[in-house]
Amino acid sequence: MFQHKIAVVTGGARGIGKAIAEEFQRRGATVCVIDKADGPHFVGDIANRETLETFAGHVIRQHGHVDYLVNNALPLMKGVDECGWEEFQYALTVGVTAPFYLTKLFMPYFAKGAAIVNISSSRDRMSQPQTESYTAAKGGIAALTRALAVSLSGKVRVNSVSPGWIDTAYREYDGPDAVQHPAGRVGNPMDIANMVLYLCSDKAGFITGENIRIDGGMTRLMIYHGDYGWKLEN
């Protein structure tokens, strides 16, 4: 399905990004990964403008075009009590500015039928205490997705995916951890990778500007203290 296609994945050395990169490779694509972690990929911090420019230049010199861009790199998660100015700016740079700038750098090189998939989060609409930097970045990338889909109309389809609880170690859970999901289980990286590859495929050719939540139905479940055995413990 993806033979001779070029896929770029940020944060592709671990977790969800690694699963996405490996699935692209398994289906025939050439994958260009950038990640801060050491490994057989382009090593660099996407919060740095020069790093993004060098990486984009490397991809184009090697391959001449880009078919798919997956903006997956993980922003910093800190809350209002401890997160300083620089840390909040760093989170937004990784989560919003870098995806915008990579899109801009690759604009002249996107192939016909190209697609961008941004990894947002179910935190783009809900939150836990002390997660402001991450939540703001994920809300920003969801909004950026809609704007880019309009600006790139007819050239590149742009969608985002909002994962819920995804265990990147593929652990299986039972009891309340599983039951609180209407799907009956906690998610794993393949749940996200499968959707990303679908959104990049021709089968999704009429989908753009969309944010698809993949959370096992968790954000659809209303929880009231005392109902069905749910209890708030201080």
Short mmCIF file of C-alpha atoms in Angstrom, two decimals:
data_model
loop_
_atom_site.label_atom_id
_atom_site.label_comp_id
_atom_site.label_asym_id
_atom_site.label_seq_id
_atom_site.Cartn_x
_atom_site.Cartn_y
_atom_site.Cartn_z
CA MET A 1 0.00 0.00 0.00
CA PHE A 2 2.85 2.41 0.81
CA GLN A 3 5.51 1.19 -1.62
CA HIS A 4 7.82 4.01 -2.77
CA LYS A 5 6.21 6.43 -0.30
CA ILE A 6 8.23 8.70 2.00
CA ALA A 7 6.92 9.10 5.54
CA VAL A 8 8.35 11.54 8.10
CA VAL A 9 7.67 10.80 11.78
CA THR A 10 8.74 13.10 14.60
CA GLY A 11 9.38 11.46 17.96
CA GLY A 12 9.55 8.14 16.14
CA ALA A 13 12.10 6.33 18.31
CA ARG A 14 9.76 5.22 21.08
CA GLY A 15 6.17 4.57 22.03
CA ILE A 16 3.41 5.58 19.63
CA GLY A 17 5.85 7.15 17.18
CA LYS A 18 7.90 3.97 16.95
CA ALA A 19 4.77 1.90 16.28
CA ILE A 20 3.75 4.30 13.50
CA ALA A 21 7.22 4.25 11.93
CA GLU A 22 7.42 0.46 12.07
CA GLU A 23 3.98 0.02 10.52
CA PHE A 24 4.89 2.33 7.64
CA GLN A 25 8.08 0.35 7.09
CA ARG A 26 6.25 -2.98 7.28
CA ARG A 27 3.92 -1.81 4.53
CA GLY A 28 6.70 -0.70 2.22
CA ALA A 29 7.30 2.97 2.99
CA THR A 30 10.67 4.62 3.53
CA VAL A 31 10.52 6.31 6.93
CA CYS A 32 12.51 9.33 8.09
CA VAL A 33 12.48 9.67 11.87
CA ILE A 34 13.68 12.57 13.99
CA ASP A 35 14.00 12.08 17.74
CA LYS A 36 16.10 13.38 20.63
CA ALA A 37 16.99 9.82 21.65
CA ASP A 38 20.14 8.27 20.22
CA GLY A 39 19.62 5.71 17.48
CA PRO A 40 19.78 4.97 13.75
CA HIS A 41 17.73 8.04 12.83
CA PHE A 42 18.18 11.78 12.63
CA VAL A 43 18.98 12.86 16.18
CA GLY A 44 17.86 16.33 17.17
CA ASP A 45 15.51 18.49 19.21
CA ILE A 46 12.59 19.75 17.12
CA ALA A 47 12.27 22.76 19.43
CA ASN A 48 15.31 24.14 17.60
CA ARG A 49 14.61 25.97 14.32
CA GLU A 50 18.00 25.17 12.80
CA THR A 51 17.53 21.48 13.62
CA LEU A 52 14.21 21.44 11.76
CA GLU A 53 15.74 23.15 8.74
CA THR A 54 18.68 20.75 8.69
CA PHE A 55 16.40 17.73 9.04
CA ALA A 56 14.02 18.89 6.31
CA GLY A 57 16.96 19.56 4.01
CA HIS A 58 18.33 16.09 4.73
CA VAL A 59 14.98 14.45 3.87
CA ILE A 60 14.60 16.35 0.60
CA ARG A 61 18.19 15.74 -0.49
CA GLN A 62 17.76 12.03 0.18
CA HIS A 63 14.28 11.53 -1.27
CA GLY A 64 13.16 14.63 -3.19
CA HIS A 65 9.61 14.64 -1.84
CA VAL A 66 7.42 13.81 1.16
CA ASP A 67 4.19 11.81 1.05
CA TYR A 68 3.26 11.74 4.74
CA LEU A 69 4.17 13.88 7.73
CA VAL A 70 3.27 12.58 11.19
CA ASN A 71 3.83 15.15 13.95
CA ASN A 72 4.08 12.97 17.03
CA ALA A 73 6.87 14.35 19.24
CA LEU A 74 5.87 14.59 22.89
CA PRO A 75 5.59 18.02 24.57
CA LEU A 76 6.68 18.62 28.14
CA MET A 77 3.96 18.07 30.78
CA LYS A 78 4.09 20.48 33.72
CA GLY A 79 1.42 22.41 35.59
CA VAL A 80 0.76 25.95 36.63
CA ASP A 81 2.41 25.49 40.05
CA GLU A 82 5.83 24.47 38.70
CA CYS A 83 6.00 25.25 34.98
CA GLY A 84 8.05 28.32 34.20
CA TRP A 85 8.03 30.61 31.18
CA GLU A 86 10.79 28.77 29.32
CA GLU A 87 9.28 25.34 29.97
CA PHE A 88 5.83 26.42 28.80
CA GLN A 89 7.30 27.96 25.67
CA TYR A 90 9.31 24.78 25.06
CA ALA A 91 6.15 22.64 25.29
CA LEU A 92 4.34 24.86 22.78
CA THR A 93 7.34 24.88 20.46
CA VAL A 94 7.54 21.08 20.39
CA GLY A 95 3.79 20.58 20.23
CA VAL A 96 2.63 23.38 17.90
CA THR A 97 5.40 25.51 16.40
CA ALA A 98 7.54 22.62 15.15
CA PRO A 99 4.63 20.86 13.36
CA PHE A 100 3.71 24.19 11.75
CA TYR A 101 7.27 24.89 10.65
CA LEU A 102 7.93 21.39 9.32
CA THR A 103 4.75 21.67 7.28
CA LYS A 104 5.98 24.99 5.92
CA LEU A 105 9.42 23.58 5.10
CA PHE A 106 7.95 20.61 3.25
CA MET A 107 5.24 22.60 1.43
CA PRO A 108 7.04 22.73 -1.94
CA TYR A 109 7.85 19.01 -1.73
CA PHE A 110 4.58 17.34 -0.75
CA ALA A 111 3.67 14.77 -3.38
CA LYS A 112 0.24 14.40 -4.95
CA GLY A 113 -2.08 12.73 -2.47
CA ALA A 114 0.06 13.76 0.51
CA ALA A 115 -1.29 13.70 4.04
CA ILE A 116 -0.37 15.14 7.41
CA VAL A 117 -1.46 13.50 10.66
CA ASN A 118 -0.92 15.39 13.91
CA ILE A 119 -1.00 13.54 17.21
CA SER A 120 -3.13 15.49 19.64
CA SER A 121 -4.66 13.97 22.80
CA SER A 122 -8.00 13.52 24.51
CA ARG A 123 -6.55 16.20 26.80
CA ASP A 124 -7.44 18.66 24.04
CA ARG A 125 -10.93 18.60 25.62
CA MET A 126 -10.36 17.37 29.19
CA SER A 127 -7.61 17.57 31.77
CA GLN A 128 -6.03 16.54 35.04
CA PRO A 129 -4.60 19.07 37.51
CA GLN A 130 -1.11 20.39 36.82
CA THR A 131 -0.88 19.45 33.15
CA GLU A 132 -1.21 22.89 31.56
CA SER A 133 1.85 22.86 29.28
CA TYR A 134 0.95 19.53 27.66
CA THR A 135 -2.77 20.28 27.49
CA ALA A 136 -2.20 23.66 25.85
CA ALA A 137 0.11 22.11 23.27
CA LYS A 138 -2.36 19.35 22.44
CA GLY A 139 -5.24 21.80 22.15
CA GLY A 140 -3.06 23.95 19.91
CA ILE A 141 -2.19 21.14 17.51
CA ALA A 142 -5.86 20.19 17.18
CA ALA A 143 -6.72 23.79 16.24
CA LEU A 144 -3.71 24.02 13.92
CA THR A 145 -4.94 20.88 12.15
CA ARG A 146 -8.22 22.54 11.20
CA ALA A 147 -6.49 25.69 9.98
CA LEU A 148 -3.92 23.83 7.88
CA ALA A 149 -6.60 21.63 6.32
CA VAL A 150 -8.21 24.79 4.95
CA SER A 151 -4.96 26.47 3.86
CA LEU A 152 -3.66 23.28 2.19
CA SER A 153 -6.99 22.43 0.60
CA GLY A 154 -6.59 20.52 -2.65
CA LYS A 155 -2.89 19.90 -1.96
CA VAL A 156 -2.49 18.03 1.34
CA ARG A 157 -5.09 16.44 3.60
CA VAL A 158 -4.53 17.32 7.28
CA ASN A 159 -6.07 15.42 10.19
CA SER A 160 -5.30 14.80 13.83
CA VAL A 161 -5.70 11.86 16.18
CA SER A 162 -6.45 12.26 19.89
CA PRO A 163 -5.32 9.21 21.87
CA GLY A 164 -6.71 8.48 25.31
CA TRP A 165 -4.93 6.15 27.72
CA ILE A 166 -2.31 4.35 25.63
CA ASP A 167 0.13 2.04 27.40
CA THR A 168 3.28 2.18 25.30
CA ALA A 169 4.66 -0.96 27.01
CA TYR A 170 1.66 -2.99 25.75
CA ARG A 171 0.68 -4.02 29.29
CA GLU A 172 -2.77 -5.52 29.68
CA TYR A 173 -5.02 -4.27 32.47
CA ASP A 174 -8.02 -5.70 34.27
CA GLY A 175 -10.34 -4.42 36.98
CA PRO A 176 -11.26 -0.72 37.16
CA ASP A 177 -8.49 0.36 34.75
CA ALA A 178 -10.09 -1.70 31.99
CA VAL A 179 -13.73 -1.37 33.03
CA GLN A 180 -13.68 2.45 32.99
CA HIS A 181 -13.23 2.16 29.21
CA PRO A 182 -16.44 1.24 27.37
CA ALA A 183 -14.22 -0.74 24.99
CA GLY A 184 -13.20 -2.86 27.98
CA ARG A 185 -9.45 -2.30 27.85
CA VAL A 186 -6.62 0.20 27.93
CA GLY A 187 -5.22 1.15 24.52
CA ASN A 188 -1.84 0.35 23.00
CA PRO A 189 0.29 2.06 20.31
CA MET A 190 -1.10 -0.08 17.51
CA ASP A 191 -4.56 1.40 18.12
CA ILE A 192 -3.08 4.76 17.10
CA ALA A 193 -0.74 3.51 14.38
CA ASN A 194 -3.58 1.75 12.56
CA MET A 195 -5.61 4.96 12.43
CA VAL A 196 -2.64 7.07 11.33
CA LEU A 197 -1.93 4.75 8.41
CA TYR A 198 -5.60 4.70 7.47
CA LEU A 199 -5.72 8.50 7.42
CA CYS A 200 -2.66 8.54 5.16
CA SER A 201 -4.15 6.01 2.77
CA ASP A 202 -6.34 6.63 -0.26
CA LYS A 203 -9.23 5.07 1.67
CA ALA A 204 -9.37 8.28 3.71
CA GLY A 205 -9.26 10.53 0.65
CA PHE A 206 -12.43 12.40 1.66
CA ILE A 207 -11.33 13.06 5.25
CA THR A 208 -9.54 16.30 6.09
CA GLY A 209 -9.67 18.83 8.92
CA GLU A 210 -10.87 16.12 11.28
CA ASN A 211 -9.80 15.21 14.81
CA ILE A 212 -10.44 11.55 15.58
CA ARG A 213 -10.53 10.57 19.25
CA ILE A 214 -9.25 7.06 20.03
CA ASP A 215 -9.84 6.50 23.73
CA GLY A 216 -11.90 3.32 24.07
CA GLY A 217 -14.96 5.49 24.65
CA MET A 218 -13.60 6.84 27.94
CA THR A 219 -14.57 10.46 27.30
CA ARG A 220 -18.13 9.32 26.55
CA LEU A 221 -18.62 7.74 29.99
CA MET A 222 -20.32 9.98 32.56
CA ILE A 223 -19.07 9.22 36.08
CA TYR A 224 -20.97 10.29 39.18
CA HIS A 225 -19.76 9.56 42.69
CA GLY A 226 -21.60 6.51 44.02
CA ASP A 227 -22.97 5.30 40.66
CA TYR A 228 -22.11 1.76 39.60
CA GLY A 229 -19.55 1.44 42.35
CA TRP A 230 -17.51 4.53 41.35
CA LYS A 231 -16.16 6.24 44.46
CA LEU A 232 -13.95 9.28 44.85
CA GLU A 233 -11.16 8.58 47.34
CA ASN A 234 -9.26 11.50 48.82
#
